[in-house]
Structure formats: C-alpha cells, structure tokens
mmCIF file with all atom_site columns, C-alpha atoms and ligand atoms in Angstrom:
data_model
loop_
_atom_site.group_PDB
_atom_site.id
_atom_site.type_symbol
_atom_site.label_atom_id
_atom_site.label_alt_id
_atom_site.label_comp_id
_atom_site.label_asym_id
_atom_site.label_entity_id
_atom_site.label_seq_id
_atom_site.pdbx_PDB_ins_code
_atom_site.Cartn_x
_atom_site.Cartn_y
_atom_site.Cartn_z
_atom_site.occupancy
_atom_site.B_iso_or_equiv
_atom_site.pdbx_formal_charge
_atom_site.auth_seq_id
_atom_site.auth_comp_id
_atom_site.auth_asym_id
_atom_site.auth_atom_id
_atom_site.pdbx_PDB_model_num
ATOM   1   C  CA  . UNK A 1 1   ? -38.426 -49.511 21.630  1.00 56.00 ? 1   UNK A CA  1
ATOM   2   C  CA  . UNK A 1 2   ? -34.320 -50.402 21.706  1.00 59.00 ? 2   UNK A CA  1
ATOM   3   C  CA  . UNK A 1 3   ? -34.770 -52.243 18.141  1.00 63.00 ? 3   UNK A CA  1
ATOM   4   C  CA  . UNK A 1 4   ? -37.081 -49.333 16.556  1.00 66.00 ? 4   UNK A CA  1
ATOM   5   C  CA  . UNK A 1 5   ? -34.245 -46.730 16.908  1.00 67.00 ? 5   UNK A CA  1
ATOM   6   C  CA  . UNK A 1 6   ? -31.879 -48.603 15.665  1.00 78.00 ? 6   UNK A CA  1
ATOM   7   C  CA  . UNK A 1 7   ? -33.523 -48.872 12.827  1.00 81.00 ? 7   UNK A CA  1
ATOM   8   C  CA  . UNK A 1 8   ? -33.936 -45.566 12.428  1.00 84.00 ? 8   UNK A CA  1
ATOM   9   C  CA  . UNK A 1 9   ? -30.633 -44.305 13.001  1.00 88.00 ? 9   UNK A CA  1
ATOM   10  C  CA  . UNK A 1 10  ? -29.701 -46.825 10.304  1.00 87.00 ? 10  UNK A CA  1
ATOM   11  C  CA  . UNK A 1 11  ? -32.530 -45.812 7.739   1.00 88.00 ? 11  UNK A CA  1
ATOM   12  C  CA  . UNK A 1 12  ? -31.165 -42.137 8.574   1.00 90.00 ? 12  UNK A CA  1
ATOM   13  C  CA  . UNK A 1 13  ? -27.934 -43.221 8.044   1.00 90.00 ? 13  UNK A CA  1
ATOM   14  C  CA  . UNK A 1 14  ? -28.302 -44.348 5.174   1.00 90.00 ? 14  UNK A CA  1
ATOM   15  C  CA  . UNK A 1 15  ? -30.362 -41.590 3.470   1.00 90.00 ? 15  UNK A CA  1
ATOM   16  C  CA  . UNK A 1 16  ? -27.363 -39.351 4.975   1.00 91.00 ? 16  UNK A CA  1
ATOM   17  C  CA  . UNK A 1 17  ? -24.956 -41.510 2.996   1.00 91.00 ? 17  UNK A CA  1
ATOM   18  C  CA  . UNK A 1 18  ? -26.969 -41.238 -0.212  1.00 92.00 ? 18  UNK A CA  1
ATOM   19  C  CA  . UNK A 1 19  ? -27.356 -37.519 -0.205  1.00 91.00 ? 19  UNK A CA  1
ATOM   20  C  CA  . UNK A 1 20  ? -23.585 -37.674 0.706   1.00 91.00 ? 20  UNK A CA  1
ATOM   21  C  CA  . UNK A 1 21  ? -22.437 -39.671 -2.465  1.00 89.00 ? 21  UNK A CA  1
ATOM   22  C  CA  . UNK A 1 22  ? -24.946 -37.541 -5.003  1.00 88.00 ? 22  UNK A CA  1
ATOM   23  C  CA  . UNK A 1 23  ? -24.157 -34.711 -3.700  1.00 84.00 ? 23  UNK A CA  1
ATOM   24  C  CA  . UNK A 1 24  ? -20.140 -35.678 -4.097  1.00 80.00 ? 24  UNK A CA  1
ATOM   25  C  CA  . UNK A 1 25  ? -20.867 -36.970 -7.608  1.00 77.00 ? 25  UNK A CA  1
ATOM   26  C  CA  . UNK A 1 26  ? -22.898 -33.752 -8.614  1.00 74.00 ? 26  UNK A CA  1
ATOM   27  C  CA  . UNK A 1 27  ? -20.081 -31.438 -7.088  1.00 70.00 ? 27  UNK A CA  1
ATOM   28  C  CA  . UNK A 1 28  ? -17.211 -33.273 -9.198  1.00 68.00 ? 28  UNK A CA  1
ATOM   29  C  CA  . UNK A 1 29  ? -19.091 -33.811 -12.124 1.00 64.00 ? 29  UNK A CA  1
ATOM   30  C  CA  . UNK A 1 30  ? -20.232 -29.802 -11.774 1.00 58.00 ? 30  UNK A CA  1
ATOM   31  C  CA  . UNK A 1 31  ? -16.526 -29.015 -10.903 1.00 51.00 ? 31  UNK A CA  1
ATOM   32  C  CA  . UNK A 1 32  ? -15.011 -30.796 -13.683 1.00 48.00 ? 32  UNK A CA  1
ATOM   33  C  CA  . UNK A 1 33  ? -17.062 -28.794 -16.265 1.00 47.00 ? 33  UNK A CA  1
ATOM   34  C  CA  . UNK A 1 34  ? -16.692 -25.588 -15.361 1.00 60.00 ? 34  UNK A CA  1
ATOM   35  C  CA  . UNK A 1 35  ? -13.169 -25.604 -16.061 1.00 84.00 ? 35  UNK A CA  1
ATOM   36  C  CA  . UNK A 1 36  ? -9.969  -24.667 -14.523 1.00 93.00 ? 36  UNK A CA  1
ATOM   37  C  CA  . UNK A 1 37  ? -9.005  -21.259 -12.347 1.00 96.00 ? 37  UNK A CA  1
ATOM   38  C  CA  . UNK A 1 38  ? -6.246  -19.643 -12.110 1.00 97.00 ? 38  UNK A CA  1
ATOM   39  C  CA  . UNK A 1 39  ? -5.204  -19.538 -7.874  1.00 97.00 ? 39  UNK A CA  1
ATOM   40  C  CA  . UNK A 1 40  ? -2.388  -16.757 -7.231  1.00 98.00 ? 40  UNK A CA  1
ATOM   41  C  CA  . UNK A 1 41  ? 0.192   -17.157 -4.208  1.00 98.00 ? 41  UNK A CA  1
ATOM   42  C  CA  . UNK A 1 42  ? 2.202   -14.532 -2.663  1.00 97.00 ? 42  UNK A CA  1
ATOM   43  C  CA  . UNK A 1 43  ? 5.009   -15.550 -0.393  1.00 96.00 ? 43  UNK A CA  1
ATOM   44  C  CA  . UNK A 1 44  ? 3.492   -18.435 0.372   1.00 96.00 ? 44  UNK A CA  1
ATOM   45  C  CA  . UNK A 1 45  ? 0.301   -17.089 1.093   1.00 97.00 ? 45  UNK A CA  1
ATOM   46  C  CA  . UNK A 1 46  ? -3.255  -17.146 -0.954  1.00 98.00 ? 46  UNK A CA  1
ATOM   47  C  CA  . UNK A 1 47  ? -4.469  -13.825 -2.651  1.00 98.00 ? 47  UNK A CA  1
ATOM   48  C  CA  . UNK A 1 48  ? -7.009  -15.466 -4.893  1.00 97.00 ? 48  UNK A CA  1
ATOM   49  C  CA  . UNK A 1 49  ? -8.629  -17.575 -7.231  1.00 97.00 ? 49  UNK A CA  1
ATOM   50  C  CA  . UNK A 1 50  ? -9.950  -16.390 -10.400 1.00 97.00 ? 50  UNK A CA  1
ATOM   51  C  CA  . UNK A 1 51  ? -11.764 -18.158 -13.457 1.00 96.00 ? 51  UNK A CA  1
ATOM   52  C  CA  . UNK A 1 52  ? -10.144 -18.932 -16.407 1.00 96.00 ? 52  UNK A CA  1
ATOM   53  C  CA  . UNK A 1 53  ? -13.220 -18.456 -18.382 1.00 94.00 ? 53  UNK A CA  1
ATOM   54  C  CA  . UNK A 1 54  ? -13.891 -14.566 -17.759 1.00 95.00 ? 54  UNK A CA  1
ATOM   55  C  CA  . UNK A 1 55  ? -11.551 -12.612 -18.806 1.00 97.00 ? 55  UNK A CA  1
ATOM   56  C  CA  . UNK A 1 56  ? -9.981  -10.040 -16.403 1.00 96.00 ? 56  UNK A CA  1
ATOM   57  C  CA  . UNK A 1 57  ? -7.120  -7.991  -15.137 1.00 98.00 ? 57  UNK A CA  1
ATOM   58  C  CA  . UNK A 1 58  ? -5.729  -8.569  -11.345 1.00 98.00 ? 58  UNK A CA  1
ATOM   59  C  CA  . UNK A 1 59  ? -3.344  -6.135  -10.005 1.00 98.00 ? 59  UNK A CA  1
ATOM   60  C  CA  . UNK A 1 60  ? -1.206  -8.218  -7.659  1.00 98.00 ? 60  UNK A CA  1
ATOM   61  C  CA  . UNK A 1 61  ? -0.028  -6.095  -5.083  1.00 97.00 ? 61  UNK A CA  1
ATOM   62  C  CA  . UNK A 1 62  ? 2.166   -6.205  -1.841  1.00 94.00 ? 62  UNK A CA  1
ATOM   63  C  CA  . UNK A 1 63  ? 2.020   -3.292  0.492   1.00 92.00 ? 63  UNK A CA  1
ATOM   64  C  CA  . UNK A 1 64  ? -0.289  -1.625  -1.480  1.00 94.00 ? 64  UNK A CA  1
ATOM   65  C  CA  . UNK A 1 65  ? 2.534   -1.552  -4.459  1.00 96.00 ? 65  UNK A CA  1
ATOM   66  C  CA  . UNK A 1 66  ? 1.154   -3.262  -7.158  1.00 97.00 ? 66  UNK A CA  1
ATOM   67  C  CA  . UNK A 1 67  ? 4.432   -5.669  -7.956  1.00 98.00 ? 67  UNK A CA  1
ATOM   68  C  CA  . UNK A 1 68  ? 2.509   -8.190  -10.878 1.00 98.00 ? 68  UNK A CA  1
ATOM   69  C  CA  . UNK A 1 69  ? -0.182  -8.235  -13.430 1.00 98.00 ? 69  UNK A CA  1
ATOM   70  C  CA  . UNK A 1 70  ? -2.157  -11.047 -14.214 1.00 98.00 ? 70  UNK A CA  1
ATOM   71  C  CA  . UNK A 1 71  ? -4.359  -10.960 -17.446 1.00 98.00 ? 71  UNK A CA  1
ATOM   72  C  CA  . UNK A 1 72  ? -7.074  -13.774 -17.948 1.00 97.00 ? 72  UNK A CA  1
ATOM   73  C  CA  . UNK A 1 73  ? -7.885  -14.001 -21.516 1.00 96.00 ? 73  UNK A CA  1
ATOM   74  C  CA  . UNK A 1 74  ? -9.015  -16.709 -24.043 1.00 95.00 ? 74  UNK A CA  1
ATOM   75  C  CA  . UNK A 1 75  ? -9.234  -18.895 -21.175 1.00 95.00 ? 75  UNK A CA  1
ATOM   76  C  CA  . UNK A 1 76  ? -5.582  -18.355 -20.159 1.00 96.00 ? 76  UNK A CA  1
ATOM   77  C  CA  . UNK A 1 77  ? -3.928  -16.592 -17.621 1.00 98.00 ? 77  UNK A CA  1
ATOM   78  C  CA  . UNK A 1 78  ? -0.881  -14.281 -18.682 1.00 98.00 ? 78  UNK A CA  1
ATOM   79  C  CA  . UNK A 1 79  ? 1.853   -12.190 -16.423 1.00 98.00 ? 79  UNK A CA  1
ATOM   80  C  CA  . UNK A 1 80  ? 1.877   -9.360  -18.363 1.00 98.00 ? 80  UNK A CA  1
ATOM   81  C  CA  . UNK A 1 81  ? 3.724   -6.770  -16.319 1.00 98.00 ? 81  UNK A CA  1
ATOM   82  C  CA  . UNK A 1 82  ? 5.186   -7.035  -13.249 1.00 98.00 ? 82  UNK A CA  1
ATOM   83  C  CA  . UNK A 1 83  ? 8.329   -4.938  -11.605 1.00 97.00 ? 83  UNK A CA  1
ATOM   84  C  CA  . UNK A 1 84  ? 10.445  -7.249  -10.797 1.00 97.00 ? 84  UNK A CA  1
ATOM   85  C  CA  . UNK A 1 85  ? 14.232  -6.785  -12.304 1.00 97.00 ? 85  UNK A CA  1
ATOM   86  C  CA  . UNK A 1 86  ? 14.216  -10.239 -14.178 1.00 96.00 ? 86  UNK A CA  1
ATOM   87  C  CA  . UNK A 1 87  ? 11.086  -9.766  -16.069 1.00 96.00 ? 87  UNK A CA  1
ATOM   88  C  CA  . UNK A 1 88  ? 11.137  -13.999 -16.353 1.00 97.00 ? 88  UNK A CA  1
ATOM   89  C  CA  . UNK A 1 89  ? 7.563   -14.192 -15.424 1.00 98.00 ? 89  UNK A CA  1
ATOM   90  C  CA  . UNK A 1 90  ? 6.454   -11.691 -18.148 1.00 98.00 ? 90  UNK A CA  1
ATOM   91  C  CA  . UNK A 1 91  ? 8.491   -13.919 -20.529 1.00 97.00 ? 91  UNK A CA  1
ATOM   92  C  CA  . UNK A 1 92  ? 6.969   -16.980 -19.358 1.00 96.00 ? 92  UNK A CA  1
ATOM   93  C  CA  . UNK A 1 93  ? 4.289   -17.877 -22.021 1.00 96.00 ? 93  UNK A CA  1
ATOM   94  C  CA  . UNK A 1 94  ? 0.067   -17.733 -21.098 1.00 97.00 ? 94  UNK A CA  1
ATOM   95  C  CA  . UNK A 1 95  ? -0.834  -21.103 -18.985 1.00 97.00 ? 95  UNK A CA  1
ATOM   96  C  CA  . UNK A 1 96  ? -4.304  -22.899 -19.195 1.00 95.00 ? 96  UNK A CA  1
ATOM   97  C  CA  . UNK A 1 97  ? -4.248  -26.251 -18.027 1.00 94.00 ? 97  UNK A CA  1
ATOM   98  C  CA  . UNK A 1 98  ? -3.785  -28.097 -14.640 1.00 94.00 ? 98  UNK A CA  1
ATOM   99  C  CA  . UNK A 1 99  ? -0.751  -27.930 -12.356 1.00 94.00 ? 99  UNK A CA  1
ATOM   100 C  CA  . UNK A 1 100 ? 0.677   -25.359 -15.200 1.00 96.00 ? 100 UNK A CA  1
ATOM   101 C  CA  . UNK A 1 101 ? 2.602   -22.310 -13.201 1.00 98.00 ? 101 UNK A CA  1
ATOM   102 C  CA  . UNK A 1 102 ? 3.863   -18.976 -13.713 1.00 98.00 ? 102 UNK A CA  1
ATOM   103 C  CA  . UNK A 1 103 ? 6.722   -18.037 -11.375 1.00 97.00 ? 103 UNK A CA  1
ATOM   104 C  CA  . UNK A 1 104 ? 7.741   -14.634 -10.453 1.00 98.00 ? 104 UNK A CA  1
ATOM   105 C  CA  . UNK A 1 105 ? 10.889  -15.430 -8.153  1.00 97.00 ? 105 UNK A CA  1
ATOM   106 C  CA  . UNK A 1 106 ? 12.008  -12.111 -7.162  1.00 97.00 ? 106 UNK A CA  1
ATOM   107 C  CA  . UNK A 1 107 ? 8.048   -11.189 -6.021  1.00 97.00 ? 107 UNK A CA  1
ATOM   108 C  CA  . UNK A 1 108 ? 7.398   -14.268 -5.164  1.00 97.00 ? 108 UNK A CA  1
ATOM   109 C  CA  . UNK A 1 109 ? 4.121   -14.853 -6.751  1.00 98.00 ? 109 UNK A CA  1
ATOM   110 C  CA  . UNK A 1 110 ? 2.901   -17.898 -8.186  1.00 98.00 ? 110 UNK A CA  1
ATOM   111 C  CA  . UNK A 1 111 ? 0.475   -18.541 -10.284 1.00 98.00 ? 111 UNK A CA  1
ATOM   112 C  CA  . UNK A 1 112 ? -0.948  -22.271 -10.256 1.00 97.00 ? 112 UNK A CA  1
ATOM   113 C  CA  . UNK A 1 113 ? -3.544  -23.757 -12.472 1.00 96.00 ? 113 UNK A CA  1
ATOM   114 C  CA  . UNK A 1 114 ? -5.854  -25.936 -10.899 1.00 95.00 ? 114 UNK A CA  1
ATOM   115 C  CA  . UNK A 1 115 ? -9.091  -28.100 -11.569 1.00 90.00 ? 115 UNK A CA  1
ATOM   116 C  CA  . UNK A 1 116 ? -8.711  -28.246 -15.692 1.00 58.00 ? 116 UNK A CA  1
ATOM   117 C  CA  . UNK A 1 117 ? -8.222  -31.166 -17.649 1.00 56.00 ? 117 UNK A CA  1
ATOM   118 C  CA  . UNK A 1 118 ? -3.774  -32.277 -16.913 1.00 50.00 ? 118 UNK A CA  1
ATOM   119 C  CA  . UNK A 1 119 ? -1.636  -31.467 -20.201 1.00 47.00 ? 119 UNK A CA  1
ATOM   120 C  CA  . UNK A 1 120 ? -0.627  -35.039 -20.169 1.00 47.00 ? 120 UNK A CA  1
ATOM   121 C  CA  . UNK A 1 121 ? -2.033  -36.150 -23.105 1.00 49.00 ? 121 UNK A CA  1
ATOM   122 C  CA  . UNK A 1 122 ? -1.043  -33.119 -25.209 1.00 46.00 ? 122 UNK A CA  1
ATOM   123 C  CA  . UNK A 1 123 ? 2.470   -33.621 -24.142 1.00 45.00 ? 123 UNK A CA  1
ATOM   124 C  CA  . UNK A 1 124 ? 2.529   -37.453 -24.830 1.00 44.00 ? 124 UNK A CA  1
ATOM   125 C  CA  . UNK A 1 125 ? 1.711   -36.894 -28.658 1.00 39.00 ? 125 UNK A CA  1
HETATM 126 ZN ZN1 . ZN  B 2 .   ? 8.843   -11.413 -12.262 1.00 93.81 ? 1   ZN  B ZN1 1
#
C-alpha cells in the first residue's frame, strides 16, 4: 500500500513537472513574439503597461492633472507633451526596444521598455 503511493506521488510529480516546463517554454516562446510594451512609472510607483504594437494615447496624470503624454505609434512609444518646465522628455527621441527609457525628471515618470529584442546588436555595428 506504502510503495503504491509513492509511486504515485512520483508519477504525479512528474506529470506536474512536465506541464510545468511546457507550459514555461510555451509562455516564453509566446512572450518573446509578441513583442515589447511600454511599462510607465510614476514616483516610483506602476501606472501601467501598454503594447507597443497598438497604437494609442495615455494621459499620464497625477492628482487628476494630467502632467505627461505618452503616444504609442509605429511600434514606439513617444513623450509628446508633458508640463513639466524642462520639456527634456518631449525632446527625448521615440524608444522601441528593451531596457530603452524615457525620463521625465521634474514629473517623475519613467517610461521603461521591456520584453523586446535588447538594442545590443544594433549598437555593436
Ligand atoms: Zn518632462
């Protein structure tokens, strides 16, 4: 009776650890297609994740004032207003790929790319 458990729990196990490692596989593999997003921060804090590959328009706002705009187009996110004195982030050009960010200091809001192929081959050419 012991024994036949045992090797159940391992035959369970097992399957578990299958359905585990496909399902890891699948999710990277499905991850790494879809392409990269655009994740916002303000003062340290999230406020969202959107898709690089529909285009859009996110008001970024703080206390109901809307401080930054983020455009998503052609794949690539853009600060294209924001009312901060500065303006650095509106100067800063459109980013697309991985670990790519637009700053906006005096806002605070960052915008990170994440989950796209890393510029590192464009910038060793
Ligand atoms: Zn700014």
């Amino acid at each position: 009776m012991a024994k036949r458990l045992v090797k159940t729990d391992l035959c369970f196990l097992g399957i578990l650890l299958l359905v585990l490692i496909t399902g890891c596989i699948f999710f990277y593999a499905h991850n790494h297609k879809d392409g990269a997003v655009a994740v916002v921060t303000v003062a340290g804090e999230y406020y969202g994740t959107y898709p690089l590959e529909k285009d859009c328009r996110i008001e970024i706002k703080t206390n109901e004032i809307v401080t930054n705009i983020l455009e998503i187009h052609d794949g690539k996110a853009d600060m294209t207003d924001a009312n901060c004195p500065d303006y650095l982030c509106v100067h800063q050009r459109a980013i697309s790929k991985a670990n790519e960010t637009i700053v906006c200091l005096p806002n605070q809001v960052v915008v990170e790319i994440k989950g796209a192929d890393t510029a590192e081959f464009d910038s060793m050419t």
